[in-house]
mmCIF file of C-alpha atoms and ligand atoms in Angstrom:
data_model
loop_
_atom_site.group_PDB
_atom_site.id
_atom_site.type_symbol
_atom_site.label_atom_id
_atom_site.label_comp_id
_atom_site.label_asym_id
_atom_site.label_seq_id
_atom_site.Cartn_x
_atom_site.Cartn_y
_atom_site.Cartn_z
ATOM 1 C CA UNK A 1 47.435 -41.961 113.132
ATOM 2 C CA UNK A 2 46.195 -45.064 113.318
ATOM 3 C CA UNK A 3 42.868 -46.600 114.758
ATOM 4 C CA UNK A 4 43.372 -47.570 117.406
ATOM 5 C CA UNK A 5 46.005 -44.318 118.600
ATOM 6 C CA UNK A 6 42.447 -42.849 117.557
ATOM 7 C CA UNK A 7 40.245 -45.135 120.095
ATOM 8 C CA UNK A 8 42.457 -44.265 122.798
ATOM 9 C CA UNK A 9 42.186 -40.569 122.414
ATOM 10 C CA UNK A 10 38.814 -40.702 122.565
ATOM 11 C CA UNK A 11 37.999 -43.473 124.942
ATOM 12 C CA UNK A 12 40.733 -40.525 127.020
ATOM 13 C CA UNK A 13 37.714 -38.195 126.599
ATOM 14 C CA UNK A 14 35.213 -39.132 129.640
ATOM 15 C CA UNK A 15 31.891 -38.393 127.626
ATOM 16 C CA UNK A 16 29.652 -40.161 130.198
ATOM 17 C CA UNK A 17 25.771 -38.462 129.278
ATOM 18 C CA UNK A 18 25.722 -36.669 132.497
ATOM 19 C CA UNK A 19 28.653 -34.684 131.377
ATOM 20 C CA UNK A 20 29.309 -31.696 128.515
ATOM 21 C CA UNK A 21 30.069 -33.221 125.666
ATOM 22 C CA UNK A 22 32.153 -30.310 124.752
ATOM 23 C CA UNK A 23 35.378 -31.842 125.027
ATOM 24 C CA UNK A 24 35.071 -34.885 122.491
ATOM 25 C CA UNK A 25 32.799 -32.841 120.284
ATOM 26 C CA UNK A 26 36.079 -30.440 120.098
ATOM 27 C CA UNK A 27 38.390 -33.354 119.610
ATOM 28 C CA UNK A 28 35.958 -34.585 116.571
ATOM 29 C CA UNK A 29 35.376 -30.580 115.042
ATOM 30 C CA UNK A 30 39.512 -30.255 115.308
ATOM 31 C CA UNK A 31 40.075 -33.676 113.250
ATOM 32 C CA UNK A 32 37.406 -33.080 110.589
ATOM 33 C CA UNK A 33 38.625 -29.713 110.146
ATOM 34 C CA UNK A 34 42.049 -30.358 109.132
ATOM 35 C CA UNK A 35 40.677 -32.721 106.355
ATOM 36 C CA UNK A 36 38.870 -29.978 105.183
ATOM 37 C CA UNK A 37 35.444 -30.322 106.399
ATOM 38 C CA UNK A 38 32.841 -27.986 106.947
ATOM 39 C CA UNK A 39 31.483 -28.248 110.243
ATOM 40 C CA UNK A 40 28.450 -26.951 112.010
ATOM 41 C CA UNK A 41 27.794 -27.204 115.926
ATOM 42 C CA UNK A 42 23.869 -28.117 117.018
ATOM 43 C CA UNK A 43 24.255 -26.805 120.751
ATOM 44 C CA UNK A 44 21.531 -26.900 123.564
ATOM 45 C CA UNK A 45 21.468 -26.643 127.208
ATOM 46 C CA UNK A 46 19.687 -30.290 128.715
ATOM 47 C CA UNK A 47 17.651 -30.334 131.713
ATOM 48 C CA UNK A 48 20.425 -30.209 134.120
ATOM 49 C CA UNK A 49 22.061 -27.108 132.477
ATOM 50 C CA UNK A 50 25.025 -29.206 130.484
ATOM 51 C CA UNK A 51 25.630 -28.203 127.341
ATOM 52 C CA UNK A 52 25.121 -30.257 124.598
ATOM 53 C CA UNK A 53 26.312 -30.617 121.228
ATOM 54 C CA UNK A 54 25.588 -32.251 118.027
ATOM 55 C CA UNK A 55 27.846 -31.599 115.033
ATOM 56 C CA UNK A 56 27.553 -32.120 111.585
ATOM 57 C CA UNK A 57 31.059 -32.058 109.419
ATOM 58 C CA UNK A 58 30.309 -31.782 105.403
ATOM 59 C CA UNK A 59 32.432 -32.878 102.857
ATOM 60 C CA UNK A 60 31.141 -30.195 100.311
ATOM 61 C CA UNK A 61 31.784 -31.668 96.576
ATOM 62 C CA UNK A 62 31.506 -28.760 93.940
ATOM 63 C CA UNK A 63 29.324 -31.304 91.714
ATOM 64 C CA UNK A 64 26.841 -31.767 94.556
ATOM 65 C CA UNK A 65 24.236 -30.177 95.645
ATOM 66 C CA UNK A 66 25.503 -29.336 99.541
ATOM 67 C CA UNK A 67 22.242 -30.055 101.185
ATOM 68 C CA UNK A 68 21.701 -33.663 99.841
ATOM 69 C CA UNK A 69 24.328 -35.968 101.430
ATOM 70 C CA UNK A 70 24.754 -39.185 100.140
ATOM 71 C CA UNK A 71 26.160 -40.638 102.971
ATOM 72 C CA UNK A 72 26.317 -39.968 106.502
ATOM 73 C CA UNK A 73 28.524 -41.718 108.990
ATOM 74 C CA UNK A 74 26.895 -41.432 112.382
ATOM 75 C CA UNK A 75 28.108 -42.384 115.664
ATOM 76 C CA UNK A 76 27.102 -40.838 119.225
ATOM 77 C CA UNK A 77 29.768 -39.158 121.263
ATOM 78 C CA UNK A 78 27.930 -40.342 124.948
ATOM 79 C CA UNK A 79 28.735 -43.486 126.987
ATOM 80 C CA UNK A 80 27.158 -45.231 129.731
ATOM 81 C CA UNK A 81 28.523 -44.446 133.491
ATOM 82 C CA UNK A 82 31.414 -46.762 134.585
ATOM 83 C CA UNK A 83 32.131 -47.998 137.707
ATOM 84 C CA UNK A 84 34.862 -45.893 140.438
ATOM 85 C CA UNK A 85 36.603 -49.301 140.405
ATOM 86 C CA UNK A 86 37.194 -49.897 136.696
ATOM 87 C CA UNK A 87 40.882 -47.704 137.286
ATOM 88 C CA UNK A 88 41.559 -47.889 133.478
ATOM 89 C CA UNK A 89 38.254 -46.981 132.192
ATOM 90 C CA UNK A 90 39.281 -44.179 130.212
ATOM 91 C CA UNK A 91 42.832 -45.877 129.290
ATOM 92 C CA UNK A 92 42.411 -48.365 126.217
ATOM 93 C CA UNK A 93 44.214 -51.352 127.517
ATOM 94 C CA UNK A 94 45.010 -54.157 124.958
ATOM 95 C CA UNK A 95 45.032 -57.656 125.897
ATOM 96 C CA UNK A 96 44.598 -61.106 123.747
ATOM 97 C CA UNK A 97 43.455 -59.184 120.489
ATOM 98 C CA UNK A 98 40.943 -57.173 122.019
ATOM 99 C CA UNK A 99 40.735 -53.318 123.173
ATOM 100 C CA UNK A 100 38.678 -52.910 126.478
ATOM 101 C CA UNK A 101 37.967 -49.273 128.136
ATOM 102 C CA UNK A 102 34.636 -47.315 128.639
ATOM 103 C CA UNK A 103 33.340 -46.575 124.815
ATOM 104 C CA UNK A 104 36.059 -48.961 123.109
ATOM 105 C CA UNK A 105 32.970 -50.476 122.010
ATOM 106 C CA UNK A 106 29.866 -48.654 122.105
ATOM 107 C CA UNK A 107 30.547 -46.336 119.318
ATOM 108 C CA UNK A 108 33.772 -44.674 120.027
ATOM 109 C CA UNK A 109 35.205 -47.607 118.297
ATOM 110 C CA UNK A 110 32.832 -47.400 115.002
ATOM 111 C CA UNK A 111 33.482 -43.168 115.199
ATOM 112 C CA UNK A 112 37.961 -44.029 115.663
ATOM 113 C CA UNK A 113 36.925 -46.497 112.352
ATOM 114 C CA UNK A 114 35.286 -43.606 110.689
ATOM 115 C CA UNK A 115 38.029 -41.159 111.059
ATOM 116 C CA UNK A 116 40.498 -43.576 110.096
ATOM 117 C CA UNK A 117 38.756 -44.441 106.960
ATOM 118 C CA UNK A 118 38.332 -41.125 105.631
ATOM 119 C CA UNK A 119 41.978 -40.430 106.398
ATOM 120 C CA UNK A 120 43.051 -43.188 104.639
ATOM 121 C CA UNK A 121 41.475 -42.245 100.913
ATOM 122 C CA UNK A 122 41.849 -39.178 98.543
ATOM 123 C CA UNK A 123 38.722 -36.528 99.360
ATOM 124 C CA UNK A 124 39.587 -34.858 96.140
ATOM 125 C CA UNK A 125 37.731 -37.765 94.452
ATOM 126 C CA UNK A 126 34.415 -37.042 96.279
ATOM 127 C CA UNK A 127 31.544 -36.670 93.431
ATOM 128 C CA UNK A 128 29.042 -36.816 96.361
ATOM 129 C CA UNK A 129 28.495 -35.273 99.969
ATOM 130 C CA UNK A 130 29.914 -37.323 102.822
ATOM 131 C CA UNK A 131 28.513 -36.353 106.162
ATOM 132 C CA UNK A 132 30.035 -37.235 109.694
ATOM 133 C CA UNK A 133 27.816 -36.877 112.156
ATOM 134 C CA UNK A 134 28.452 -36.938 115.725
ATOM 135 C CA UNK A 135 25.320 -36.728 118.317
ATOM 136 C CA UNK A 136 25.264 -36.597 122.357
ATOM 137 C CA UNK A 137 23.056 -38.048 124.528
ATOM 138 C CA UNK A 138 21.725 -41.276 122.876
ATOM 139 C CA UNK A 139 22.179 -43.293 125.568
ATOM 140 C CA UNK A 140 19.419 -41.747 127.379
ATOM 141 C CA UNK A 141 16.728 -42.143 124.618
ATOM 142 C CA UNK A 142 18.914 -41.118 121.770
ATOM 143 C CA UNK A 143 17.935 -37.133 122.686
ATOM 144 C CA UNK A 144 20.848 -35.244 120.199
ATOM 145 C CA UNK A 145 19.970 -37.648 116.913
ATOM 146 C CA UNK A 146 16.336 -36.728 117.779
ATOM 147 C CA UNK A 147 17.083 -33.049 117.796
ATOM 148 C CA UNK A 148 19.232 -33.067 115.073
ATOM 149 C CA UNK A 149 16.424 -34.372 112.809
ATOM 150 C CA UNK A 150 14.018 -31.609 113.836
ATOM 151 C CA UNK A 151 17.090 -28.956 113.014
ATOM 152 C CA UNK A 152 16.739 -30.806 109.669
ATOM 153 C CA UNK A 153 20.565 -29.751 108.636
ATOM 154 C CA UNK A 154 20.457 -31.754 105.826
ATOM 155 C CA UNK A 155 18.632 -34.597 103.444
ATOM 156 C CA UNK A 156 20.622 -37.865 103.268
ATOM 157 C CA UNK A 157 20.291 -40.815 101.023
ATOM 158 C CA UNK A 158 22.291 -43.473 103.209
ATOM 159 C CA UNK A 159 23.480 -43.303 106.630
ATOM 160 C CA UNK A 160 25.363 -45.922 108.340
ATOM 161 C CA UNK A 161 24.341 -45.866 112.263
ATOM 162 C CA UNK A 162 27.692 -46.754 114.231
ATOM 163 C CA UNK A 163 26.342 -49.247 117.062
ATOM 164 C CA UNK A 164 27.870 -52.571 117.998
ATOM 165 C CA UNK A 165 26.429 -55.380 115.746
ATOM 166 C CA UNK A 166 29.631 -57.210 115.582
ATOM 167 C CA UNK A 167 29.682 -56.263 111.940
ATOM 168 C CA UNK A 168 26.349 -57.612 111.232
ATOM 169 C CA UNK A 169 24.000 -54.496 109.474
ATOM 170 C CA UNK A 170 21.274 -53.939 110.239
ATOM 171 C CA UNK A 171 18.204 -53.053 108.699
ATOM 172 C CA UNK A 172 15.237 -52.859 111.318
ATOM 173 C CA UNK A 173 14.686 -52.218 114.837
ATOM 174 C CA UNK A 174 11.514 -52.319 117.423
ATOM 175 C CA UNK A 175 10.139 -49.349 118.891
ATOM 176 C CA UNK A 176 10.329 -48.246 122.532
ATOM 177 C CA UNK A 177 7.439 -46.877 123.943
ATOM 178 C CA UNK A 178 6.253 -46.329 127.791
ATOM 179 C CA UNK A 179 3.396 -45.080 129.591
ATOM 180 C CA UNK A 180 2.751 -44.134 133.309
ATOM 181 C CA UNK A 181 -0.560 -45.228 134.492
ATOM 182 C CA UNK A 182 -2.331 -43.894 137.784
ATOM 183 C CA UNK A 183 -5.435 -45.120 138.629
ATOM 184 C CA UNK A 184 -8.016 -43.492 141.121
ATOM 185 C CA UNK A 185 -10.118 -44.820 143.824
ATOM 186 C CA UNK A 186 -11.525 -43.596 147.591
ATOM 187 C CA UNK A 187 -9.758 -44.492 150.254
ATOM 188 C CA UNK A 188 -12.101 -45.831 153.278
ATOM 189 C CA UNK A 189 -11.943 -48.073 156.059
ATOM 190 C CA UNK A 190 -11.167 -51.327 155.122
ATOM 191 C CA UNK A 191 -14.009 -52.444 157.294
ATOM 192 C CA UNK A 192 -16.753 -51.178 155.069
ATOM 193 C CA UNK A 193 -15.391 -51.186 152.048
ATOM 194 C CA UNK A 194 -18.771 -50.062 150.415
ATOM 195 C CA UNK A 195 -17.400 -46.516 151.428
ATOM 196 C CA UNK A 196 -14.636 -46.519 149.312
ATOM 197 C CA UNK A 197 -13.408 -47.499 145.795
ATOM 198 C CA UNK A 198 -10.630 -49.518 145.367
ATOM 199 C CA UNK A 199 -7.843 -48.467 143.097
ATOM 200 C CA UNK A 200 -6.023 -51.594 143.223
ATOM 201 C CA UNK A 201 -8.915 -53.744 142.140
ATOM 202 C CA UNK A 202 -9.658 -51.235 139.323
ATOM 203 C CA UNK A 203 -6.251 -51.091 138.448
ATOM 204 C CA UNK A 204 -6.190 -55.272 138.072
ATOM 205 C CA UNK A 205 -9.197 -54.963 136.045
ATOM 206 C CA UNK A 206 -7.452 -52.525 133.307
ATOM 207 C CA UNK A 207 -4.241 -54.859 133.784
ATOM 208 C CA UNK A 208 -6.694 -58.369 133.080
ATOM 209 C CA UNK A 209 -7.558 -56.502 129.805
ATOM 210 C CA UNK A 210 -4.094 -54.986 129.148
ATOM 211 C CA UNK A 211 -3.092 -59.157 128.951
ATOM 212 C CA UNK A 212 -5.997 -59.543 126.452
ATOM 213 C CA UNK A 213 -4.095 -56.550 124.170
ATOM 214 C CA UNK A 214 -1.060 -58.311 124.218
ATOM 215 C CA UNK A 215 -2.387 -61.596 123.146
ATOM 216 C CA UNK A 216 -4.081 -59.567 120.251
ATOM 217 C CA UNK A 217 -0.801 -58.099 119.421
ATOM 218 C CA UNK A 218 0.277 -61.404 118.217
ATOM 219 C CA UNK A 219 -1.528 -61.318 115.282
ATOM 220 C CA UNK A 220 0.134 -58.455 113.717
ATOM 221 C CA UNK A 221 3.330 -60.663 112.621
ATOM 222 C CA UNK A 222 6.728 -59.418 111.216
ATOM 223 C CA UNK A 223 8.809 -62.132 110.581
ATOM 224 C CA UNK A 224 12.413 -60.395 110.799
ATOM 225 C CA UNK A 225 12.355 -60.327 114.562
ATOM 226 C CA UNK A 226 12.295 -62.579 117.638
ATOM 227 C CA UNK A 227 9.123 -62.715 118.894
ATOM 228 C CA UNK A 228 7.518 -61.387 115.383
ATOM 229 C CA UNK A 229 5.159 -59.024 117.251
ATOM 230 C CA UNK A 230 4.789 -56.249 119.300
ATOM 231 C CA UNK A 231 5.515 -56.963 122.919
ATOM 232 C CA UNK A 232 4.215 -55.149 125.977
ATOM 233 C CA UNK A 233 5.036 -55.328 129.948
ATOM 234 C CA UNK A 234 3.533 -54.052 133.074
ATOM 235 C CA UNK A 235 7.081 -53.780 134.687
ATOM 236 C CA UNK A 236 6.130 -51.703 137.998
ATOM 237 C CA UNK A 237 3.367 -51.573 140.272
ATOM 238 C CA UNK A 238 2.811 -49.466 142.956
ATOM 239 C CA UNK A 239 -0.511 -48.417 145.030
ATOM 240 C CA UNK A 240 -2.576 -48.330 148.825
ATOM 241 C CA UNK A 241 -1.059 -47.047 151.859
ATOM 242 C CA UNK A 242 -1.691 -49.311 154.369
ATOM 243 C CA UNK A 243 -3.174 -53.503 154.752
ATOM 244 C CA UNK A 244 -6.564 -51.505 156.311
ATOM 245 C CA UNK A 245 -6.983 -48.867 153.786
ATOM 246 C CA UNK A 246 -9.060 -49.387 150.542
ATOM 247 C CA UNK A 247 -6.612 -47.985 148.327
ATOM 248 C CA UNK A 248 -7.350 -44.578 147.119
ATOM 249 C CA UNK A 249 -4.232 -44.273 144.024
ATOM 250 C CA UNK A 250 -2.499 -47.282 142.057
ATOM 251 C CA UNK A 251 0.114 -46.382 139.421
ATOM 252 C CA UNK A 252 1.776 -48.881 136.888
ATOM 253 C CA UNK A 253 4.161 -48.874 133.988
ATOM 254 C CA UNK A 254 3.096 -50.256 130.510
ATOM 255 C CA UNK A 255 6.328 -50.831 128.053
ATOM 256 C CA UNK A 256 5.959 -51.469 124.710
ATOM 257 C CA UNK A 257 8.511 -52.271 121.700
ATOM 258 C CA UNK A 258 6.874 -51.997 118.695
ATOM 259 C CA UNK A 259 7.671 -53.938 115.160
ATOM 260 C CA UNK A 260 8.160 -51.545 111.882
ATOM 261 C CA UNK A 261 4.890 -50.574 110.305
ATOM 262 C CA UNK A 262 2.274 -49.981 113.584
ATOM 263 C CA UNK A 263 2.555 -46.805 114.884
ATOM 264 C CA UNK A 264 3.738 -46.077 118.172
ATOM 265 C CA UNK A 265 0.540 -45.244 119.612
ATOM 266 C CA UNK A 266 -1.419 -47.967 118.363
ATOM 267 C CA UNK A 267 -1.211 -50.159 121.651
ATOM 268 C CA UNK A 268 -1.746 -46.707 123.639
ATOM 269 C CA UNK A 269 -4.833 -45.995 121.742
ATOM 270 C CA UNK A 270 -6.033 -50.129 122.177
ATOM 271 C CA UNK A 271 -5.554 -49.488 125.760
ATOM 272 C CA UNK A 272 -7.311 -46.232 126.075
ATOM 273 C CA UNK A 273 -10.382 -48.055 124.553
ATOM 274 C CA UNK A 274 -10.078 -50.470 127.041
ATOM 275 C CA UNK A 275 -10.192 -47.877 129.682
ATOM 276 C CA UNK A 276 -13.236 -46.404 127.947
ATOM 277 C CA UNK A 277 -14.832 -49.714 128.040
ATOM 278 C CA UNK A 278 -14.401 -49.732 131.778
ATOM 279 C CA UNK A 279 -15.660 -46.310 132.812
ATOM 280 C CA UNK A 280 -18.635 -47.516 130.886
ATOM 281 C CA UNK A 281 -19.079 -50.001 133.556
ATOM 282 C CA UNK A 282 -17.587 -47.656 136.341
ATOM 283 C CA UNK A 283 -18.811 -44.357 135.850
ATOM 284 C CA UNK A 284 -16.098 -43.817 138.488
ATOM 285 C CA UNK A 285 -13.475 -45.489 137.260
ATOM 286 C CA UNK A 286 -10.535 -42.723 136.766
ATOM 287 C CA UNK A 287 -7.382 -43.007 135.451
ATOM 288 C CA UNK A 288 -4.763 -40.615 134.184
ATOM 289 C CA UNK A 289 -2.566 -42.266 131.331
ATOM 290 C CA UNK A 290 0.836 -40.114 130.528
ATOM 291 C CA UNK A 291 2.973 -41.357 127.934
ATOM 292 C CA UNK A 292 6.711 -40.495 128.632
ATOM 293 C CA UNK A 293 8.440 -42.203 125.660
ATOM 294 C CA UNK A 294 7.760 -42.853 122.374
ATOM 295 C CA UNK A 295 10.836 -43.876 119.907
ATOM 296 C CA UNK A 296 9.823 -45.106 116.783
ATOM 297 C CA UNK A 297 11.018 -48.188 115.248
ATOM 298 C CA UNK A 298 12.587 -48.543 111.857
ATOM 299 C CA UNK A 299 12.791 -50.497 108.817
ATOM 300 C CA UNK A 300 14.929 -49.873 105.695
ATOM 301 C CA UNK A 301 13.949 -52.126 102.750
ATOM 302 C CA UNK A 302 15.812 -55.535 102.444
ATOM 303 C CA UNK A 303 16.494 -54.270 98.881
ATOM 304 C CA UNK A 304 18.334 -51.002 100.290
ATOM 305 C CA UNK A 305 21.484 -50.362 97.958
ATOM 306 C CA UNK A 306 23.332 -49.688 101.017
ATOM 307 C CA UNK A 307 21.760 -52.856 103.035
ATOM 308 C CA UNK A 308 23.151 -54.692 99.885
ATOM 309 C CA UNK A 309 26.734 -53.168 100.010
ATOM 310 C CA UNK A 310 27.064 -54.005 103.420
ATOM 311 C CA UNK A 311 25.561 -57.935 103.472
ATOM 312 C CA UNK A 312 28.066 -57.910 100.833
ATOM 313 C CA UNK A 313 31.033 -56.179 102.240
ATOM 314 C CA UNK A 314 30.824 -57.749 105.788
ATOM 315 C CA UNK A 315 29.624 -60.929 104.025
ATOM 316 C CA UNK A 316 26.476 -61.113 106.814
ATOM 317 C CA UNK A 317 23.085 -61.615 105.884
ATOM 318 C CA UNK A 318 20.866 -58.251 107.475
ATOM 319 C CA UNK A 319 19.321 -58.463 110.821
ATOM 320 C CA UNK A 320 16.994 -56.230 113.346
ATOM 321 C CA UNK A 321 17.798 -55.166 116.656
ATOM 322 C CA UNK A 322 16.299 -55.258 119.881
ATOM 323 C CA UNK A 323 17.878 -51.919 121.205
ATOM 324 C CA UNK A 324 16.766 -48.416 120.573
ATOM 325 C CA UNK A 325 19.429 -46.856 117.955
ATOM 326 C CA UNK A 326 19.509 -43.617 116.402
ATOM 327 C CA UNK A 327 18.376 -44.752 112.777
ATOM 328 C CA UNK A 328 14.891 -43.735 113.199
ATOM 329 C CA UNK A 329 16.283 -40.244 113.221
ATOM 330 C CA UNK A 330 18.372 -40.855 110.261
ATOM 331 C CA UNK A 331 15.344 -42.443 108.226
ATOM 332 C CA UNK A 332 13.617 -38.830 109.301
ATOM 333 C CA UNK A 333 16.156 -37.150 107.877
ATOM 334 C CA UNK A 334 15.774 -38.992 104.610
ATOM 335 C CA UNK A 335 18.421 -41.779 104.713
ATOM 336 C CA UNK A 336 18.055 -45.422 104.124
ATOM 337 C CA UNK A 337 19.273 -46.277 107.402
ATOM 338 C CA UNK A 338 21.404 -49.348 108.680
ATOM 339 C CA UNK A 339 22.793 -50.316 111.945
ATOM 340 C CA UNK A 340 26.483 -51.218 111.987
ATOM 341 C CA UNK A 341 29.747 -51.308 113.837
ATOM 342 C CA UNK A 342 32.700 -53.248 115.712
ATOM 343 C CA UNK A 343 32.083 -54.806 118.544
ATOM 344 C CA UNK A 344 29.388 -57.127 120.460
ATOM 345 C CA UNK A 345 26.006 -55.214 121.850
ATOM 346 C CA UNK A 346 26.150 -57.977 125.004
ATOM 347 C CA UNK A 347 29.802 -56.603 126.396
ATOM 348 C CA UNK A 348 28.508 -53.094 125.656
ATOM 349 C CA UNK A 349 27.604 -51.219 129.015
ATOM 350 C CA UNK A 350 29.676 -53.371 131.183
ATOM 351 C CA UNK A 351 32.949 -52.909 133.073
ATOM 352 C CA UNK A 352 35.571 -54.332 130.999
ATOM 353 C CA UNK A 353 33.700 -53.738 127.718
ATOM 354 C CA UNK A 354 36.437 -54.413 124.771
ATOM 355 C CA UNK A 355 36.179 -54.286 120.571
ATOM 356 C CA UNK A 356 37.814 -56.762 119.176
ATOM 357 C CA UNK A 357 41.103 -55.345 117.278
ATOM 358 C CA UNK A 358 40.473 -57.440 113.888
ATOM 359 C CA UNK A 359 36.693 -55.863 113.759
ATOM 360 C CA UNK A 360 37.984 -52.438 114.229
ATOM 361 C CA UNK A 361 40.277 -53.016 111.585
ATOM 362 C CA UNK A 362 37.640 -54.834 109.310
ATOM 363 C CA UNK A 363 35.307 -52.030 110.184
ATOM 364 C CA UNK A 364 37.487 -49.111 109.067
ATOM 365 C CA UNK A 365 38.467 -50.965 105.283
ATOM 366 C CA UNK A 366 33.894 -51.622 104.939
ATOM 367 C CA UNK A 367 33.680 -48.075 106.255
ATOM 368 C CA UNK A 368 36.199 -46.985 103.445
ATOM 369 C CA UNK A 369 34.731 -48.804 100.896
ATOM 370 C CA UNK A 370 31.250 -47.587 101.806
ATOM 371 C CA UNK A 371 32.800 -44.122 100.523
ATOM 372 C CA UNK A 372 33.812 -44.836 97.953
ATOM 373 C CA UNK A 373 31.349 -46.967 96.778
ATOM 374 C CA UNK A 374 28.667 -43.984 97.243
ATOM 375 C CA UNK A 375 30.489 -40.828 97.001
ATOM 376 C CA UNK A 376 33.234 -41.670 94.434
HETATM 377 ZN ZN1 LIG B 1 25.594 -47.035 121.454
#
């Protein structure tokens, strides 16, 4: 079969996150099978009842120990939602070199590459554990991956993350981290405000020093990304019920991507000084801080073997992301970890998103020489 008969099965598969991800995880089980793979199904329910599944596929070797894989192939079996109007969404549809449908890029394209390379080369040669891994859910906060590394199936030494980086790997991403802040007041009249508390003003005066954090952030520099620092954002604001009310409840949303070596909680515990700071001044001041995300970013070591093979083998210098990915996970589990696949991030998620043919292509003959460059 070739790749891209493969890409079109599985872009066939709609394997949107709302949906089971039963079907494609079948489709995946059924090919790794028949090349002699042991596979193991992760399944869980998610919070609207779906079912779920991650699953592992093992390429045993009788030289190797079976828990330690040397290298896992991992790609993500979810897409985004497409739009009603996109008719050939799930039909891979070629046109001036390129292969467009919902997934052709992000990963089903890197996980059709994957297949295709171990289909192409002699598994009887395997001295070391090859892993495919195939995860749901990551693109609502990369849920299976996370799971998957708390199941702890297995140790790794290298896993390549399919994600599309045009063939560019990568060796670092940011953190993604959010909080929900409400702030408390009294409501009153707006006539004699003396009677009340405002929670708007107290919330500006948290948000003033919230600015101060982020210019202090600034100092902790890593030069791989663009900006070098952590970033944060107050992206929503909501609070008062009406122009003559001294509002009694302000909430806000603080986002923060962190760079590799500051823990995710670091701005969340700068910010919970700050609020300290302010109920010193305020005995009143209240405010309820609940963090609802916290992905951690990732660095492998420029030095990596595998970051080496690949700068080599796709003959691109190593980057960083911007984007959550699944290597954090990965790294968890063990693995030097880098980000890599067909395909261009920027058409990913849209209507009409495409891989280019010749970086499928590429991606399958790096992907087969990642084997047997680490497993041979
Ligand atoms: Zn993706």
């Amino acid at each position: 079969m070739t790749v891209e008969q493969t890409l079109a099965e599985l872009v066939s598969i709609d394997s949107v996150s709302a949906l089971s991800n039963a079907e494609i995880i079948s489709y995946l089980e059924a090919r790794c099978e028949a090349l002699g793979f042991t596979v193991k199904r992760f399944p869980h329910l998610d919070e609207t009842g779906a079912e779920k599944i991650n699953l592992v596929a093992l390429q045993i070797t009788s030289q190797a120990e079976a828990a330690t894989v040397e290298l896992a192939l991992v790609g993500h079996t979810d897409t985004v939602p497409y739009d009603p109007a996109w008719s050939e969404a799930l039909k891979l549809t070629e046109s001036d070199g390129k292969l467009y449908g919902r997934g052709a890029c992000d990963t089903k394209a890197f996980i059709a590459a994957s297949l295709t390379a171990i289909e192409s080369i002699d598994l009887k040669k395997l001295k070391q554990t090859l892993a495919l891994v195939f995860t749901a859910d990551e693109e609502i906060g990369c849920l299976g991956a996370k799971r998957l590394a708390d199941a702890r199936p297995f140790n790794a030494r290298y896993a390549i993350v399919g994600e599309p980086t045009s063939l560019q790997p990568m060796r670092a991403g940011k953190g993604y981290c959010l909080a929900e802040i409400t702030v408390r007041g009294r409501e009153a009249h707006s006539a004699y405000p003396q009677l009340g508390a405002s929670a708007i003003f107290r919330a500006a005066r948290l948000i003033n020093r919230i600015e101060e954090v982020a210019k202090d952030l600034k100092s902790h520099a890593h030069a791989s990304f663009d900006p070098p620092f952590t970033t944060l954002n107050v992206g929503l604001i909501e609070g008062g019920t009406a122009k003559n009310i001294v509002a009694g409840e302000c909430r806000f949303t603080l986002e923060w991507r962190t760079i590799p070596g500051q823990e995710s909680d670091y701005v969340l515990n700068l910010v919970k000084r700050e609020v300290d700071d302010l109920q010193k001044l305020d005995p009143d001041f209240v405010c309820r801080i609940h963090a609802a995300r916290t992905d951690e970013s990732f660095e492998t070591r420029a030095d990596s073997p595998l970051v080496h093979f690949l700068e080599e083998s796709s003959n691109k210098p190593s980057g960083t992301v911007a984007f959550g990915t699944e290597a954090p996970s990965m790294i968890a589990l063990g693995a030097d970890a880098v980000v890599f696949g067909p395909g261009d991030i920027r058409v990913a998620h849209r209507t009409g998103e495409f891989v280019p043919i010749d970086e499928l292509n590429r991606c399958v003959a790096i992907l087969r020489r990642s084997i047997e460059h680490h497993c041979f």
